[in-house]
XYZ file of C-alpha atoms in Angstrom:
591
model
C 156.550 109.208 157.097
C 160.122 109.562 155.003
C 161.136 108.230 152.092
C 164.554 106.114 152.308
C 166.630 104.548 149.584
C 169.821 102.353 149.482
C 171.628 101.010 146.282
C 174.720 99.049 146.430
C 177.007 98.215 143.282
C 179.789 96.227 142.200
C 181.807 99.220 141.000
C 182.410 103.022 142.519
C 180.538 105.396 140.116
C 178.879 108.838 140.024
C 176.077 107.390 137.814
C 174.784 105.709 140.977
C 174.484 109.342 142.178
C 171.694 109.903 139.256
C 169.919 106.647 139.882
C 169.514 107.748 144.098
C 168.371 111.217 142.733
C 165.690 109.445 140.333
C 164.813 107.351 143.064
C 164.359 110.233 145.629
C 162.013 112.147 143.209
C 159.886 109.016 143.022
C 159.825 109.095 146.826
C 158.986 112.633 147.459
C 155.503 112.463 148.157
C 156.491 110.743 151.032
C 157.964 114.245 152.449
C 159.424 117.202 151.309
C 161.261 119.348 153.906
C 164.606 118.565 153.473
C 166.899 115.887 151.554
C 170.141 114.054 152.106
C 172.526 111.475 150.254
C 175.233 109.664 151.498
C 177.690 107.823 149.376
C 180.346 105.368 150.649
C 183.493 104.585 148.821
C 186.714 102.584 149.634
C 188.333 105.132 151.545
C 185.673 107.772 151.869
C 181.860 108.215 153.518
C 180.551 111.830 152.069
C 177.139 113.264 153.186
C 175.166 116.025 151.216
C 172.156 117.245 152.426
C 170.159 120.296 153.155
C 166.507 121.573 153.544
C 164.336 121.629 150.526
C 163.024 119.785 147.767
C 164.580 117.359 145.925
C 165.584 119.448 142.769
C 166.334 122.164 145.022
C 168.900 120.442 147.458
C 170.419 117.922 144.640
C 171.195 121.416 142.755
C 172.712 123.323 145.758
C 174.404 120.304 146.547
C 175.716 118.951 143.708
C 174.756 115.926 144.149
C 174.897 114.200 140.935
C 178.530 114.590 141.465
C 178.914 112.387 144.404
C 180.529 109.001 143.616
C 180.646 105.608 145.291
C 180.161 102.077 145.606
C 177.133 102.453 148.094
C 174.097 105.196 148.372
C 171.429 106.388 150.811
C 169.252 108.635 149.994
C 166.413 110.147 152.441
C 163.176 112.840 151.615
C 161.921 114.034 155.105
C 158.426 114.838 156.888
C 159.816 116.074 160.234
C 158.949 114.574 163.335
C 161.400 115.370 165.757
C 163.563 118.609 165.050
C 162.312 121.362 162.579
C 163.477 120.929 159.044
C 166.376 122.473 158.746
C 170.027 121.564 157.371
C 171.561 120.013 160.308
C 168.109 117.914 161.126
C 168.505 116.252 157.575
C 169.183 112.638 156.968
C 171.792 111.002 156.928
C 173.111 111.362 160.218
C 176.406 110.450 161.181
C 178.529 108.841 163.974
C 181.705 111.086 166.018
C 184.109 110.035 163.479
C 181.912 110.616 160.108
C 182.083 106.581 159.343
C 178.804 105.531 159.898
C 175.571 107.213 157.964
C 172.079 106.586 158.929
C 168.679 106.761 157.385
C 165.513 106.512 159.342
C 161.793 106.224 158.727
C 159.845 106.255 161.897
C 159.904 107.444 165.339
C 162.049 106.620 168.322
C 160.416 106.475 171.711
C 163.672 106.467 174.090
C 166.109 108.565 172.240
C 165.936 110.990 174.885
C 167.378 108.253 177.518
C 169.672 106.946 174.825
C 170.872 110.295 173.686
C 171.857 111.226 177.426
C 173.543 107.500 177.963
C 175.412 108.587 174.816
C 176.443 111.904 175.954
C 177.766 110.961 179.253
C 180.138 108.357 177.328
C 181.579 111.714 175.277
C 179.263 111.226 171.939
C 178.871 114.443 170.257
C 175.143 115.462 168.319
C 174.640 117.607 165.615
C 170.892 117.294 165.246
C 167.891 117.395 167.199
C 166.499 114.292 165.408
C 165.658 111.151 167.081
C 167.482 109.134 164.365
C 171.065 110.797 165.286
C 171.214 108.165 168.289
C 171.401 105.257 165.828
C 175.126 106.064 164.355
C 176.211 106.884 167.468
C 174.746 103.040 169.346
C 176.457 101.466 165.997
C 179.647 103.295 166.938
C 179.938 102.437 170.628
C 178.947 99.060 169.686
C 182.148 98.894 167.496
C 184.223 100.319 170.148
C 183.302 97.820 172.527
C 184.660 94.917 170.120
C 181.706 93.719 168.152
C 181.893 93.472 164.237
C 179.521 95.436 161.806
C 176.707 93.561 161.662
C 176.776 92.654 165.548
C 177.043 96.151 166.307
C 174.116 97.264 164.114
C 171.763 94.509 165.314
C 172.656 95.463 169.095
C 171.519 99.336 167.918
C 168.322 97.952 166.662
C 167.728 95.809 169.514
C 167.737 98.735 172.285
C 165.746 101.301 170.167
C 162.123 101.248 170.852
C 159.205 102.704 168.862
C 158.779 102.404 164.902
C 161.311 102.324 162.173
C 162.787 101.386 158.725
C 166.546 101.984 159.093
C 169.355 101.815 156.557
C 172.852 102.261 157.568
C 176.346 102.092 155.916
C 179.800 101.824 157.504
C 183.210 102.462 156.402
C 185.132 99.173 155.212
C 181.781 97.546 154.499
C 180.368 97.055 150.961
C 177.073 96.072 152.284
C 173.652 98.074 153.445
C 172.178 97.379 156.704
C 168.743 97.335 157.442
C 166.152 96.621 159.960
C 162.512 97.178 160.043
C 159.723 97.761 162.256
C 156.215 99.151 161.509
C 157.033 101.013 158.854
C 157.816 99.377 155.214
C 161.028 98.304 153.510
C 161.113 96.476 150.188
C 164.568 95.067 148.796
C 164.945 95.251 145.104
C 166.910 92.316 143.382
C 168.903 93.877 140.307
C 171.550 92.524 138.086
C 174.321 94.037 138.900
C 173.351 95.937 141.912
C 170.801 95.681 144.636
C 168.122 98.082 145.994
C 166.516 98.436 149.491
C 163.437 101.610 149.795
C 160.493 102.502 151.631
C 158.655 101.555 148.501
C 158.728 99.864 145.317
C 157.982 102.946 142.944
C 161.327 104.507 143.588
C 163.480 101.665 141.970
C 160.694 100.446 139.820
C 162.254 101.801 136.590
C 165.627 99.457 137.464
C 164.273 96.044 138.615
C 160.992 94.174 139.136
C 162.236 91.887 141.362
C 161.543 92.404 144.897
C 161.720 90.928 148.513
C 159.150 92.359 151.163
C 160.942 92.399 154.455
C 158.639 91.284 157.416
C 158.233 92.720 160.437
C 160.951 92.889 162.923
C 163.005 91.626 160.401
C 166.584 92.841 159.577
C 169.912 91.694 157.618
C 172.078 93.601 154.747
C 172.312 93.777 151.110
C 175.389 93.559 149.262
C 175.616 94.187 145.289
C 175.029 89.976 144.365
C 173.323 89.026 147.982
C 170.291 89.429 150.286
C 170.983 88.291 153.879
C 167.750 88.156 156.145
C 167.255 87.390 159.706
C 163.943 87.227 161.973
C 163.417 88.823 165.321
C 165.089 85.546 166.948
C 167.887 85.662 164.738
C 166.966 82.435 162.155
C 167.961 83.395 158.799
C 165.136 83.386 156.514
C 165.004 81.745 152.835
C 165.677 84.634 150.586
C 164.642 82.938 146.909
C 161.618 81.823 148.381
C 160.240 85.490 149.053
C 161.229 87.081 145.439
C 158.017 88.335 143.989
C 157.307 89.837 140.325
C 156.121 93.126 139.997
C 153.655 93.863 137.290
C 152.319 97.565 138.193
C 152.938 100.376 136.744
C 154.731 103.162 139.022
C 151.739 104.938 139.615
C 150.110 102.138 140.888
C 152.982 100.928 142.928
C 153.288 104.303 144.725
C 149.804 103.544 146.183
C 151.291 99.955 147.478
C 148.492 98.263 145.797
C 145.821 100.206 146.829
C 143.717 101.578 143.749
C 143.764 105.536 145.598
C 145.729 107.229 147.886
C 142.783 108.014 150.003
C 142.312 104.221 150.724
C 146.034 103.714 151.058
C 146.237 106.530 153.893
C 142.790 105.068 155.593
C 144.692 101.960 155.869
C 147.790 104.141 157.190
C 145.662 105.297 159.956
C 146.808 102.880 162.514
C 150.642 103.649 162.185
C 149.842 107.242 162.002
C 147.850 106.823 165.553
C 150.697 104.888 167.077
C 153.289 107.432 165.875
C 151.337 110.592 167.007
C 150.790 108.723 170.813
C 154.442 107.797 170.800
C 155.449 111.504 169.869
C 153.162 112.948 172.724
C 154.662 110.568 175.179
C 157.997 111.723 174.217
C 156.598 115.105 174.176
C 155.208 114.697 177.599
C 156.594 118.100 179.356
C 155.039 120.047 176.580
C 151.576 118.365 176.976
C 151.777 118.827 180.886
C 152.328 122.560 179.997
C 149.523 123.056 177.845
C 147.203 121.177 180.027
C 147.734 123.377 183.163
C 147.416 126.183 180.940
C 143.776 124.922 179.919
C 143.201 124.151 183.593
C 143.895 127.617 184.595
C 142.009 129.300 181.519
C 138.828 131.381 181.577
C 137.835 130.053 178.153
C 139.413 127.950 175.640
C 138.472 129.108 172.088
C 139.084 126.130 169.939
C 139.492 127.537 166.365
C 139.678 125.309 163.480
C 138.201 124.737 159.847
C 136.392 121.770 157.645
C 137.582 118.398 159.374
C 139.893 119.904 161.989
C 136.823 121.900 163.536
C 135.032 118.558 163.877
C 137.892 117.481 166.024
C 138.040 120.630 167.668
C 134.183 120.260 168.537
C 134.805 116.694 169.798
C 137.181 118.318 172.213
C 135.128 121.254 173.148
C 132.218 119.180 174.136
C 134.566 116.630 176.370
C 135.544 119.857 178.170
C 132.461 121.225 178.641
C 131.259 117.904 180.123
C 133.955 118.306 182.622
C 132.871 121.860 183.725
C 135.748 123.893 181.378
C 133.933 126.523 179.093
C 135.263 125.662 175.835
C 134.123 127.432 172.597
C 134.780 125.789 169.451
C 135.017 128.582 166.829
C 134.927 128.101 162.671
C 137.850 129.795 161.813
C 136.868 132.131 158.893
C 134.164 133.203 161.971
C 137.160 134.510 163.886
C 135.627 138.043 164.157
C 132.553 136.874 166.181
C 135.026 136.081 169.473
C 136.520 139.156 171.341
C 138.844 137.684 174.301
C 138.884 138.475 177.628
C 141.114 137.708 180.349
C 142.470 134.464 180.966
C 141.176 133.504 177.916
C 143.512 131.048 175.720
C 143.563 129.923 172.214
C 144.007 126.259 170.956
C 144.443 126.512 166.673
C 144.092 122.934 164.972
C 145.216 122.555 161.480
C 146.634 119.404 159.685
C 148.865 121.947 157.401
C 149.511 124.511 159.905
C 149.270 127.166 157.082
C 145.017 127.233 156.911
C 144.598 130.671 156.262
C 141.254 131.479 158.502
C 142.882 130.239 161.381
C 146.244 132.207 160.633
C 144.151 134.672 160.267
C 142.336 134.189 163.855
C 145.208 133.543 165.913
C 146.809 136.721 164.621
C 143.723 138.894 165.995
C 143.572 136.635 169.238
C 147.427 137.477 169.755
C 147.070 141.094 169.391
C 144.499 140.737 172.206
C 147.304 139.461 174.307
C 145.891 135.408 174.027
C 148.534 132.563 174.300
C 148.107 130.381 171.852
C 148.369 126.602 171.727
C 148.458 124.435 168.459
C 148.110 120.954 167.118
C 149.633 120.466 163.764
C 150.921 117.617 161.286
C 153.621 119.989 160.082
C 156.960 120.988 161.957
C 157.714 124.791 161.998
C 154.493 125.450 159.798
C 153.342 129.053 160.199
C 150.957 128.397 162.599
C 153.140 126.471 165.212
C 155.742 129.258 164.755
C 153.453 131.409 166.112
C 152.401 129.498 169.096
C 153.554 129.633 172.415
C 153.027 126.085 172.748
C 153.244 123.558 169.943
C 151.457 120.095 169.626
C 152.284 117.607 166.923
C 150.722 114.729 165.340
C 153.082 112.321 163.762
C 150.537 110.956 160.677
C 153.205 111.743 158.172
C 152.278 113.804 154.743
C 148.644 112.955 153.405
C 148.367 113.034 149.265
C 144.563 112.658 149.224
C 142.752 116.213 149.640
C 140.110 114.618 151.965
C 141.529 114.259 155.225
C 141.748 110.679 156.635
C 144.543 109.377 158.811
C 145.250 113.088 159.840
C 141.730 113.516 161.215
C 141.971 110.000 163.188
C 145.320 111.282 164.537
C 143.941 114.352 165.500
C 141.139 112.701 167.652
C 143.980 110.344 169.258
C 146.439 113.610 170.116
C 143.180 115.524 171.288
C 142.476 112.460 173.419
C 145.704 112.212 175.028
C 145.190 116.066 175.942
C 142.187 115.504 177.417
C 143.223 112.780 179.357
C 146.293 114.653 181.027
C 143.841 117.416 181.743
C 142.089 115.080 183.879
C 145.224 113.777 185.117
C 144.076 110.353 184.050
C 146.070 107.485 182.907
C 147.117 107.433 179.100
C 147.885 103.928 178.922
C 144.683 102.831 177.412
C 145.881 104.841 174.060
C 148.909 102.917 173.571
C 146.961 99.984 172.132
C 144.723 102.642 170.086
C 146.543 101.584 166.890
C 145.508 98.262 167.285
C 141.931 98.991 167.823
C 141.982 101.074 164.704
C 143.651 98.583 162.245
C 140.942 95.770 163.720
C 138.083 97.889 163.184
C 139.478 98.614 159.643
C 139.952 94.705 158.967
C 136.215 93.856 160.379
C 134.107 96.705 158.776
C 135.551 97.369 155.168
C 133.452 95.046 153.498
C 130.301 96.376 155.216
C 131.561 99.954 154.631
C 131.958 99.036 151.224
C 128.214 98.242 150.941
C 127.068 101.038 152.640
C 129.037 103.291 150.524
C 127.458 101.491 147.703
C 124.072 101.841 148.762
C 124.379 105.353 149.704
C 126.024 105.987 145.943
C 122.263 105.625 144.245
C 121.138 108.523 146.725
C 120.764 112.350 146.077
C 120.368 113.220 149.991
C 121.694 111.979 153.275
C 121.066 113.022 156.775
C 123.954 111.954 159.319
C 122.337 112.095 163.212
C 124.342 111.463 166.142
C 123.816 112.533 170.030
C 126.337 113.670 172.259
C 129.956 113.093 171.297
C 128.565 111.213 168.096
C 127.520 114.635 166.553
C 130.758 115.705 165.666
C 131.363 112.381 163.822
C 128.311 112.688 161.970
C 129.204 116.058 160.847
C 132.617 114.627 159.861
C 130.722 111.978 158.129
C 128.374 114.363 156.160
C 131.508 116.048 155.173
C 133.545 113.329 153.873
C 130.556 112.004 151.367
C 129.841 115.593 150.389
C 133.608 116.333 149.644
C 134.377 113.426 147.489
C 130.955 111.678 146.592
C 129.485 114.515 145.282
C 126.317 113.558 147.108
C 124.198 116.225 149.113
C 124.503 115.148 153.079
C 123.932 117.088 156.177
C 124.473 116.555 159.791
C 122.426 117.396 163.060
C 121.866 116.442 166.582
C 119.575 113.709 166.092
C 117.281 115.592 168.408
C 117.198 118.526 166.304
C 115.886 116.580 163.659
C 112.080 117.097 164.483
C 112.517 120.592 164.613
C 112.768 121.121 160.502
C 114.699 118.683 158.955
C 112.316 115.482 159.061
C 110.103 117.127 156.544
C 112.292 116.120 153.813
C 112.213 112.710 155.107
C 110.099 110.359 152.679
C 110.186 106.750 151.731
C 113.783 105.443 150.757
C 115.522 108.714 152.195
C 118.929 107.484 153.640
C 119.619 108.377 157.332
C 122.599 107.580 158.912
C 123.029 107.288 162.559
C 126.398 107.706 164.700
C 125.429 105.226 167.734
C 128.787 106.379 170.103
C 127.778 103.761 172.535
C 125.856 106.818 174.957
C 122.409 108.217 174.928
C 121.316 105.524 172.899
C 117.927 105.093 173.732
C 117.100 108.384 172.651
C 119.036 107.820 169.229
C 116.887 104.643 168.930
C 113.618 106.915 169.436
C 114.932 109.225 166.761
C 115.426 106.363 164.385
C 111.636 105.032 164.708
C 110.933 108.567 164.018
C 112.647 108.352 161.052
C 111.285 104.746 160.003
C 108.048 105.931 160.626
C 108.594 108.439 157.426
C 109.535 105.505 155.727
C 113.375 106.250 155.776
C 115.869 103.759 155.273
C 118.076 103.592 158.263
C 121.998 102.791 158.445
C 123.533 102.756 161.887
C 127.503 102.665 163.113
C 127.581 101.277 166.497
C 130.112 101.118 169.238
C 129.287 97.984 171.815
C 125.798 98.171 171.669
C 123.355 97.357 168.709
C 120.806 100.171 167.702
C 117.547 98.450 167.687
C 115.478 98.704 164.157
C 118.363 99.677 161.968
C 117.603 98.243 158.639
C 121.408 98.310 158.188
C 124.189 98.553 160.653
C 127.904 98.101 161.710
C 128.288 96.904 164.829
C 132.247 97.042 166.619
C 133.190 96.522 170.096
C 135.706 99.070 171.675
C 136.806 100.678 175.110
C 134.243 103.390 174.896
C 137.273 105.709 175.291
C 138.519 105.346 171.961
C 134.670 104.967 170.408
C 135.650 108.168 168.341
C 138.689 106.211 166.879
C 136.535 103.433 165.908
C 134.040 105.058 164.024
C 136.493 107.391 162.402
C 137.692 105.078 159.890
C 134.025 103.546 158.817
C 132.610 106.806 157.900
C 136.185 107.697 155.946
C 135.525 103.961 154.094
C 131.779 104.606 153.322
C 132.618 108.030 151.250
C 135.562 106.428 149.772
C 133.668 103.333 148.197
C 130.658 105.658 147.680
C 132.760 107.808 145.635
C 133.998 105.087 143.504
C 131.170 103.751 142.862
C 129.984 107.039 141.678
C 132.957 106.939 138.844
C 134.770 110.023 141.117
C 138.468 110.219 141.875
C 138.187 110.388 145.588
C 141.776 111.521 145.532
C 141.273 114.725 143.532
C 137.595 116.113 144.505
C 136.646 118.804 142.433
C 136.993 122.527 143.390
C 139.067 121.567 146.575
C 142.600 122.178 147.715
C 144.550 120.154 150.263
C 145.193 123.227 152.081
C 142.916 126.284 152.189
C 145.255 129.713 151.721
C 142.690 132.127 150.392
C 139.777 133.710 152.370
């Protein structure tokens, strides 16, 4: 997820540069690896960009001194290529006459890049985005006008995108959108286009939301939009007046970032799977290392540990020796010959994990990592680097990053087992449908659990890590004491606390359901109130149940957003801000 902004005005001015900087500042929550701006005047296209924050780059590159009648701005969250000056957006063609900013992932960029290089195009970055200006350039060489060339470039790229482009000689900004958001701001003497509304909200409240697969262009005084079939859209019928404040607008109508980020899980999963398909060579190398390993040490903390435990259970069932290790306990493991380490961290900066991989490297281990931040410390220290593409997460509680971790690890597991990964290409649709279908029930569950002081989360088999994650979520944001156990273990002590009205949440993964049902009846015999989250098969005798249907291989992805929404609505019911839970930080960087 990156932030993009475009502004086009009647008159050339450096005042537009200051305006773009203010827009980028409000977009920085969408990415903060690098920043860049392109300005277009009658005779000149200029690009200034660098690694760093908006404040750092604006000062370093004197961006407020730039002048023009059209500007593009970009604040980046790296997905292809590390955060560097040359990978920062905007990207240009060979002749520096076309500039493009992009939010998303282009799946077929390697093939397109090879074709363009064979035609003589010179590339200056490692990003997927750079193919777009070169495609436009190539089509214009073949006699197309600017808009035809832009449309042809968009037609050939595959993946998710929100794209803005300026072309020398054109007093307009071209745009296209698939999966990732784009919104037009209609001004008095200028028009805006951006990833989200708060970027331009101080300047106009009149907006046009661009639909899926649509493209077109804005000029200082007009807007043109086409649908996927090339039919013009009635722009006037699309104009809306926004009455949110900037804070609300940055959440795109959601009350909290946490809920927004749960709803972003489908695109996060889609981009993650797309990224793994593009990185298949590395994925196969990691899979081969795991096949040859004596033991696989899976080191992680918090939510990432639960994802690692899930992956470890999958491997152990196939005869591998996988040891899930809570990162802060790294000193309890001594490596032996042919052991390898998989480090999982959303930020790539978790101190416990960093300390663990430092010890294991000194013992001669190969390190593999799965992170959400390109070229983070843990990624840099790894022999093999795998990346999620979940985008930045503002809420402290991990939501879309956990779901993306599960998708990543399912992909890796399938490659290890030499199975097809085709089933994962529709995973994002499963996640989207689950959220749509279950949010109302999840809200009811959450609001009921909000009244309680203690909760058990129980599961069996692959449901156990998800039960643990459900308990963690409701602890960290709703401040309700919750414990998770394998359901069979509850008889060995924990059931002593169960009395009338005690809530017990069962995670019915879709396996071992007969055994789980017996555990549920044991709880009901002690007058517990039972809740169940079930995939494909109902858990009989449960007092309250959320039942969903999904490919059994995707059960974890079906359950993850439900337990997150339950915790979210419990926190809200209790009057707490789920984005900023007390005593917690997004990244733990102290022992």
